[in-house]
Amino acid sequence: IFFCLRNMIKSLSIIVPFYNEELRLKESFNHILNFIKKKPAFKIEIIFVDDGSDDNSYELINRFIKNSRKNNKIKFKIIKSKKNLGKGSALKLGIKKAKYDWILTTDIDMSVSLFQIYHWLKKKLINKKYFVYFATRTHKQSIVQANFFRQVLGDIGSLLKLIILNIKIKDTQCGYKLYKKTIAKLVFSKLKNQGYEHDMEIILLLKLRNIGIKELPVKWKHKKYSKLNVFWDPIKMFIGMLIIRFRYF
C-alpha cells in the first residue's frame, strides 16, 4: 500500500469548511486524532475554513489545532471568513491557500472517513487517467446509511440536474472530492456560486475544459445535527440550478 501511495500522491491538502458546528466537533476531533495517529504515507495539511460562524466553533477548532501542533506529521491551518457566504465560498478560500500536490475536500461531520482515500489507493482506484475523483453514494459498491427521505430528495435532485444542466454525475453533493492541485485551483478560481449548488458549477467548469471526473464508491454515514432543511434547501437548490443554467447555457 505505501508503495502505491507514494507513487500516486506525494502530498495532500485536506480542506474542511464549517459553519456553526460546535455540536459536532467533539466526534470530528476524535476522528481526526485517530487519523493522525496512523503514520501518513505522504505529507498532509488540514485546512479548516470558518464560513463566518457566530458560535464557538472557531475557538474550539483553534484550541484543537494548538493542542495538535506537537504532532509534526500533519500541519494544521485555520481561515476565518468575516461573513457567512456559503460552502462554495469557504472551499474557494481553502483551496486558494492549499500548498500540496493533491486537494481533498470533506465535510466537518466526517460522514465520510478521512481513511477513505487510503481505501481508494489500496484498491488502485486512483490512477494517471483522471485528475478529479468524486465520492458517489449511488455507486453500486457504496455503503450508505441514510434515511429514506434524504435518499428520495437525492434521486429527485439527480433527475433535475440531468434535465436542467445535463449533468450525468450521479452524486454531485457528496462533499468528499479529490482534485489534482492545479485543476482545483483553476476551476475554483472561476467559481461564481458561493452556496451548496457550487458542486454543479464545478462540474460544468470541468466539462468546459474537457477534464474528466471519476466516480468512486464510498462508505457514508448520516450524522446527527445536520443543518439540512428538507423544505427550503431543495427550493434553494432548484433556484441555484436555474441561475447556473442561465450562466452557462
Short mmCIF file of C-alpha atoms in Angstrom, two decimals:
data_model
loop_
_atom_site.label_atom_id
_atom_site.label_comp_id
_atom_site.label_asym_id
_atom_site.label_seq_id
_atom_site.Cartn_x
_atom_site.Cartn_y
_atom_site.Cartn_z
CA ILE A 1 0.00 0.00 0.00
CA PHE A 2 2.73 2.51 0.86
CA PHE A 3 4.49 1.94 -2.48
CA CYS A 4 1.19 2.66 -4.22
CA LEU A 5 0.56 5.76 -2.09
CA ARG A 6 3.97 7.28 -2.71
CA ASN A 7 3.64 6.78 -6.46
CA MET A 8 0.23 8.43 -6.84
CA ILE A 9 0.09 11.03 -4.07
CA LYS A 10 3.17 12.64 -2.59
CA SER A 11 1.35 15.30 -0.55
CA LEU A 12 -2.26 16.11 0.33
CA SER A 13 -4.15 19.22 1.44
CA ILE A 14 -7.45 18.44 3.20
CA ILE A 15 -9.98 21.29 3.13
CA VAL A 16 -12.67 21.23 5.83
CA PRO A 17 -15.29 24.02 5.59
CA PHE A 18 -17.59 24.63 8.55
CA TYR A 19 -20.30 26.95 9.87
CA ASN A 20 -21.69 26.83 13.44
CA GLU A 21 -20.66 23.22 14.07
CA GLU A 22 -19.84 23.23 17.79
CA LEU A 23 -22.30 20.39 18.48
CA ARG A 24 -20.50 18.00 16.11
CA LEU A 25 -16.88 18.93 16.72
CA LYS A 26 -16.04 16.53 19.57
CA GLU A 27 -16.74 13.48 17.40
CA SER A 28 -14.88 15.07 14.47
CA PHE A 29 -11.82 15.80 16.63
CA ASN A 30 -11.71 12.17 17.77
CA HIS A 31 -11.83 11.02 14.17
CA ILE A 32 -9.03 13.39 13.12
CA LEU A 33 -6.89 12.26 16.09
CA ASN A 34 -7.32 8.62 15.04
CA PHE A 35 -6.35 9.61 11.51
CA ILE A 36 -3.16 11.39 12.53
CA LYS A 37 -2.12 8.55 14.88
CA LYS A 38 -1.59 6.38 11.83
CA LYS A 39 1.71 7.19 10.19
CA PRO A 40 0.80 9.07 6.98
CA ALA A 41 2.40 7.74 3.83
CA PHE A 42 2.72 11.29 2.48
CA LYS A 43 2.78 14.90 3.70
CA ILE A 44 -0.61 16.18 4.85
CA GLU A 45 -2.02 19.56 5.80
CA ILE A 46 -5.54 20.07 7.17
CA ILE A 47 -7.09 23.47 6.47
CA PHE A 48 -10.23 24.37 8.41
CA VAL A 49 -12.28 27.18 6.85
CA ASP A 50 -14.76 29.02 9.08
CA ASP A 51 -17.56 30.40 6.93
CA GLY A 52 -18.44 33.23 9.34
CA SER A 53 -19.57 31.16 12.37
CA ASP A 54 -21.16 33.03 15.26
CA ASP A 55 -20.95 30.18 17.80
CA ASN A 56 -17.83 28.75 19.49
CA SER A 57 -16.71 26.62 16.51
CA TYR A 58 -13.70 28.79 15.63
CA GLU A 59 -12.43 28.88 19.23
CA LEU A 60 -12.86 25.12 19.67
CA ILE A 61 -11.02 24.31 16.43
CA ASN A 62 -8.28 26.83 17.18
CA ARG A 63 -7.74 25.17 20.57
CA PHE A 64 -7.70 21.73 18.93
CA ILE A 65 -5.06 22.91 16.44
CA LYS A 66 -2.86 24.33 19.21
CA ASN A 67 -3.05 21.05 21.12
CA SER A 68 -2.30 19.05 17.98
CA ARG A 69 0.69 21.05 16.73
CA LYS A 70 3.08 18.93 18.77
CA ASN A 71 2.29 16.23 16.22
CA ASN A 72 4.65 17.13 13.41
CA LYS A 73 3.26 14.56 10.96
CA ILE A 74 0.42 16.82 9.89
CA LYS A 75 0.22 20.60 9.52
CA PHE A 76 -2.91 22.50 10.54
CA LYS A 77 -4.29 25.86 9.42
CA ILE A 78 -7.49 27.76 10.11
CA ILE A 79 -9.00 30.51 7.96
CA LYS A 80 -11.94 32.69 9.01
CA SER A 81 -14.36 34.46 6.70
CA LYS A 82 -15.91 37.64 8.11
CA LYS A 83 -19.32 36.75 6.68
CA ASN A 84 -21.33 33.58 6.16
CA LEU A 85 -21.21 33.34 2.36
CA GLY A 86 -21.72 29.62 1.75
CA LYS A 87 -19.88 26.34 1.34
CA GLY A 88 -18.63 27.17 -2.15
CA SER A 89 -17.03 30.36 -0.87
CA ALA A 90 -15.39 28.54 2.06
CA LEU A 91 -13.93 25.85 -0.20
CA LYS A 92 -12.66 28.51 -2.59
CA LEU A 93 -10.82 30.20 0.30
CA GLY A 94 -9.30 26.93 1.49
CA ILE A 95 -8.21 25.77 -1.95
CA LYS A 96 -6.56 29.13 -2.59
CA LYS A 97 -4.36 28.54 0.49
CA ALA A 98 -3.64 24.86 -0.20
CA LYS A 99 0.01 24.07 -0.92
CA TYR A 100 0.18 20.35 -1.51
CA ASP A 101 0.08 18.25 -4.66
CA TRP A 102 -3.47 16.91 -4.29
CA ILE A 103 -6.51 18.50 -2.61
CA LEU A 104 -9.22 16.59 -0.76
CA THR A 105 -12.43 18.36 0.27
CA THR A 106 -14.50 16.84 3.07
CA ASP A 107 -17.29 17.77 5.47
CA ILE A 108 -16.69 18.61 9.13
CA ASP A 109 -19.06 15.87 10.32
CA MET A 110 -16.77 13.23 8.80
CA SER A 111 -19.76 11.41 7.29
CA VAL A 112 -17.05 10.00 5.01
CA SER A 113 -13.97 8.84 6.89
CA LEU A 114 -10.63 10.50 6.20
CA PHE A 115 -9.33 6.96 5.79
CA GLN A 116 -11.49 6.56 2.64
CA ILE A 117 -8.68 7.89 0.46
CA TYR A 118 -6.40 5.09 1.71
CA HIS A 119 -9.03 2.53 0.66
CA TRP A 120 -9.23 4.09 -2.81
CA LEU A 121 -5.46 3.96 -3.16
CA LYS A 122 -5.18 0.45 -1.82
CA LYS A 123 -7.68 -0.74 -4.45
CA LYS A 124 -5.81 1.24 -7.12
CA LEU A 125 -8.91 3.29 -7.97
CA ILE A 126 -6.81 6.44 -8.33
CA ASN A 127 -4.66 6.39 -11.44
CA LYS A 128 -3.00 8.59 -14.02
CA LYS A 129 -6.07 8.69 -16.27
CA TYR A 130 -8.00 11.11 -14.04
CA PHE A 131 -7.22 14.24 -12.03
CA VAL A 132 -10.64 14.57 -10.34
CA TYR A 133 -12.44 11.96 -8.22
CA PHE A 134 -15.91 12.26 -6.68
CA ALA A 135 -17.21 10.02 -3.90
CA THR A 136 -20.59 8.77 -5.14
CA ARG A 137 -23.17 7.43 -2.70
CA THR A 138 -25.19 5.90 -5.54
CA HIS A 139 -22.25 3.76 -6.72
CA LYS A 140 -23.16 0.06 -6.64
CA GLN A 141 -20.23 -0.64 -4.29
CA SER A 142 -21.03 2.23 -1.89
CA ILE A 143 -22.26 1.56 1.64
CA VAL A 144 -24.69 4.27 2.71
CA GLN A 145 -26.52 4.79 6.00
CA ALA A 146 -29.10 7.49 5.28
CA ASN A 147 -32.77 7.99 5.99
CA PHE A 148 -35.28 7.19 3.25
CA PHE A 149 -36.50 10.78 2.80
CA ARG A 150 -32.97 12.05 2.22
CA GLN A 151 -32.39 9.37 -0.43
CA VAL A 152 -35.62 10.36 -2.21
CA LEU A 153 -34.54 14.01 -2.25
CA GLY A 154 -31.21 12.93 -3.74
CA ASP A 155 -32.92 10.95 -6.51
CA ILE A 156 -35.19 13.90 -7.39
CA GLY A 157 -32.17 16.24 -7.38
CA SER A 158 -30.23 13.94 -9.72
CA LEU A 159 -33.13 13.92 -12.19
CA LEU A 160 -33.43 17.73 -12.13
CA LYS A 161 -29.67 18.15 -12.65
CA LEU A 162 -29.86 15.92 -15.70
CA ILE A 163 -32.85 17.79 -17.16
CA ILE A 164 -31.78 21.35 -16.34
CA LEU A 165 -27.97 21.17 -16.56
CA ASN A 166 -27.31 17.93 -18.48
CA ILE A 167 -25.19 16.71 -15.56
CA LYS A 168 -24.83 12.93 -15.63
CA ILE A 169 -22.76 12.64 -12.46
CA LYS A 170 -24.96 10.59 -10.13
CA ASP A 171 -23.97 12.27 -6.85
CA THR A 172 -22.86 15.88 -7.08
CA GLN A 173 -23.44 16.79 -3.43
CA CYS A 174 -21.23 14.37 -1.50
CA GLY A 175 -18.56 16.62 -0.01
CA TYR A 176 -15.72 14.10 -0.35
CA LYS A 177 -13.85 15.02 -3.54
CA LEU A 178 -10.23 14.69 -4.64
CA TYR A 179 -8.52 17.03 -7.11
CA LYS A 180 -5.05 17.48 -8.51
CA LYS A 181 -4.00 20.85 -7.08
CA THR A 182 -3.57 22.62 -10.42
CA ILE A 183 -7.09 21.55 -11.50
CA ALA A 184 -8.72 22.56 -8.21
CA LYS A 185 -7.09 25.99 -8.18
CA LEU A 186 -8.06 26.58 -11.82
CA VAL A 187 -11.77 25.72 -11.55
CA PHE A 188 -12.39 27.16 -8.09
CA SER A 189 -10.83 30.47 -9.16
CA LYS A 190 -13.60 30.67 -11.79
CA LEU A 191 -16.40 29.67 -9.38
CA LYS A 192 -19.26 32.18 -9.05
CA ASN A 193 -21.75 30.22 -6.92
CA GLN A 194 -21.00 30.51 -3.21
CA GLY A 195 -23.63 28.13 -1.82
CA TYR A 196 -24.29 24.39 -1.77
CA GLU A 197 -25.02 24.44 -5.51
CA HIS A 198 -21.34 25.19 -6.21
CA ASP A 199 -20.70 21.47 -6.89
CA MET A 200 -22.81 21.63 -10.05
CA GLU A 201 -20.94 24.68 -11.31
CA ILE A 202 -17.62 22.95 -10.65
CA ILE A 203 -18.78 20.02 -12.81
CA LEU A 204 -19.67 22.38 -15.66
CA LEU A 205 -16.34 24.23 -15.32
CA LEU A 206 -14.52 20.89 -15.56
CA LYS A 207 -16.67 19.86 -18.51
CA LEU A 208 -15.87 23.09 -20.38
CA ARG A 209 -12.17 22.22 -20.06
CA ASN A 210 -12.66 18.55 -21.05
CA ILE A 211 -11.46 17.38 -17.64
CA GLY A 212 -12.97 14.01 -16.75
CA ILE A 213 -14.42 13.06 -13.38
CA LYS A 214 -14.11 9.54 -11.98
CA GLU A 215 -16.90 8.48 -9.62
CA LEU A 216 -15.73 6.20 -6.81
CA PRO A 217 -17.55 4.11 -4.18
CA VAL A 218 -17.75 5.47 -0.66
CA LYS A 219 -18.78 4.48 2.83
CA TRP A 220 -21.12 7.25 4.02
CA LYS A 221 -22.97 7.59 7.32
CA HIS A 222 -25.57 10.19 8.22
CA LYS A 223 -24.53 12.18 11.31
CA LYS A 224 -26.87 13.90 13.75
CA TYR A 225 -27.27 17.69 13.98
CA SER A 226 -27.33 18.06 10.22
CA LYS A 227 -28.37 21.55 9.12
CA LEU A 228 -30.16 20.31 6.01
CA ASN A 229 -33.58 21.95 5.78
CA VAL A 230 -35.74 19.45 3.88
CA PHE A 231 -38.16 22.19 2.80
CA TRP A 232 -36.04 25.26 1.97
CA ASP A 233 -32.78 23.67 0.82
CA PRO A 234 -34.34 21.79 -2.16
CA ILE A 235 -36.02 25.06 -3.23
CA LYS A 236 -32.74 26.96 -2.97
CA MET A 237 -31.00 24.16 -4.88
CA PHE A 238 -33.58 24.37 -7.68
CA ILE A 239 -33.18 28.16 -7.94
CA GLY A 240 -29.40 27.69 -7.94
CA MET A 241 -29.69 25.24 -10.86
CA LEU A 242 -31.68 27.79 -12.87
CA ILE A 243 -29.10 30.51 -12.18
CA ILE A 244 -26.26 28.17 -13.25
CA ARG A 245 -28.18 27.23 -16.39
CA PHE A 246 -28.66 30.89 -17.26
CA ARG A 247 -24.94 31.49 -16.74
CA TYR A 248 -23.60 28.54 -18.77
CA PHE A 249 -26.17 27.72 -21.43
#
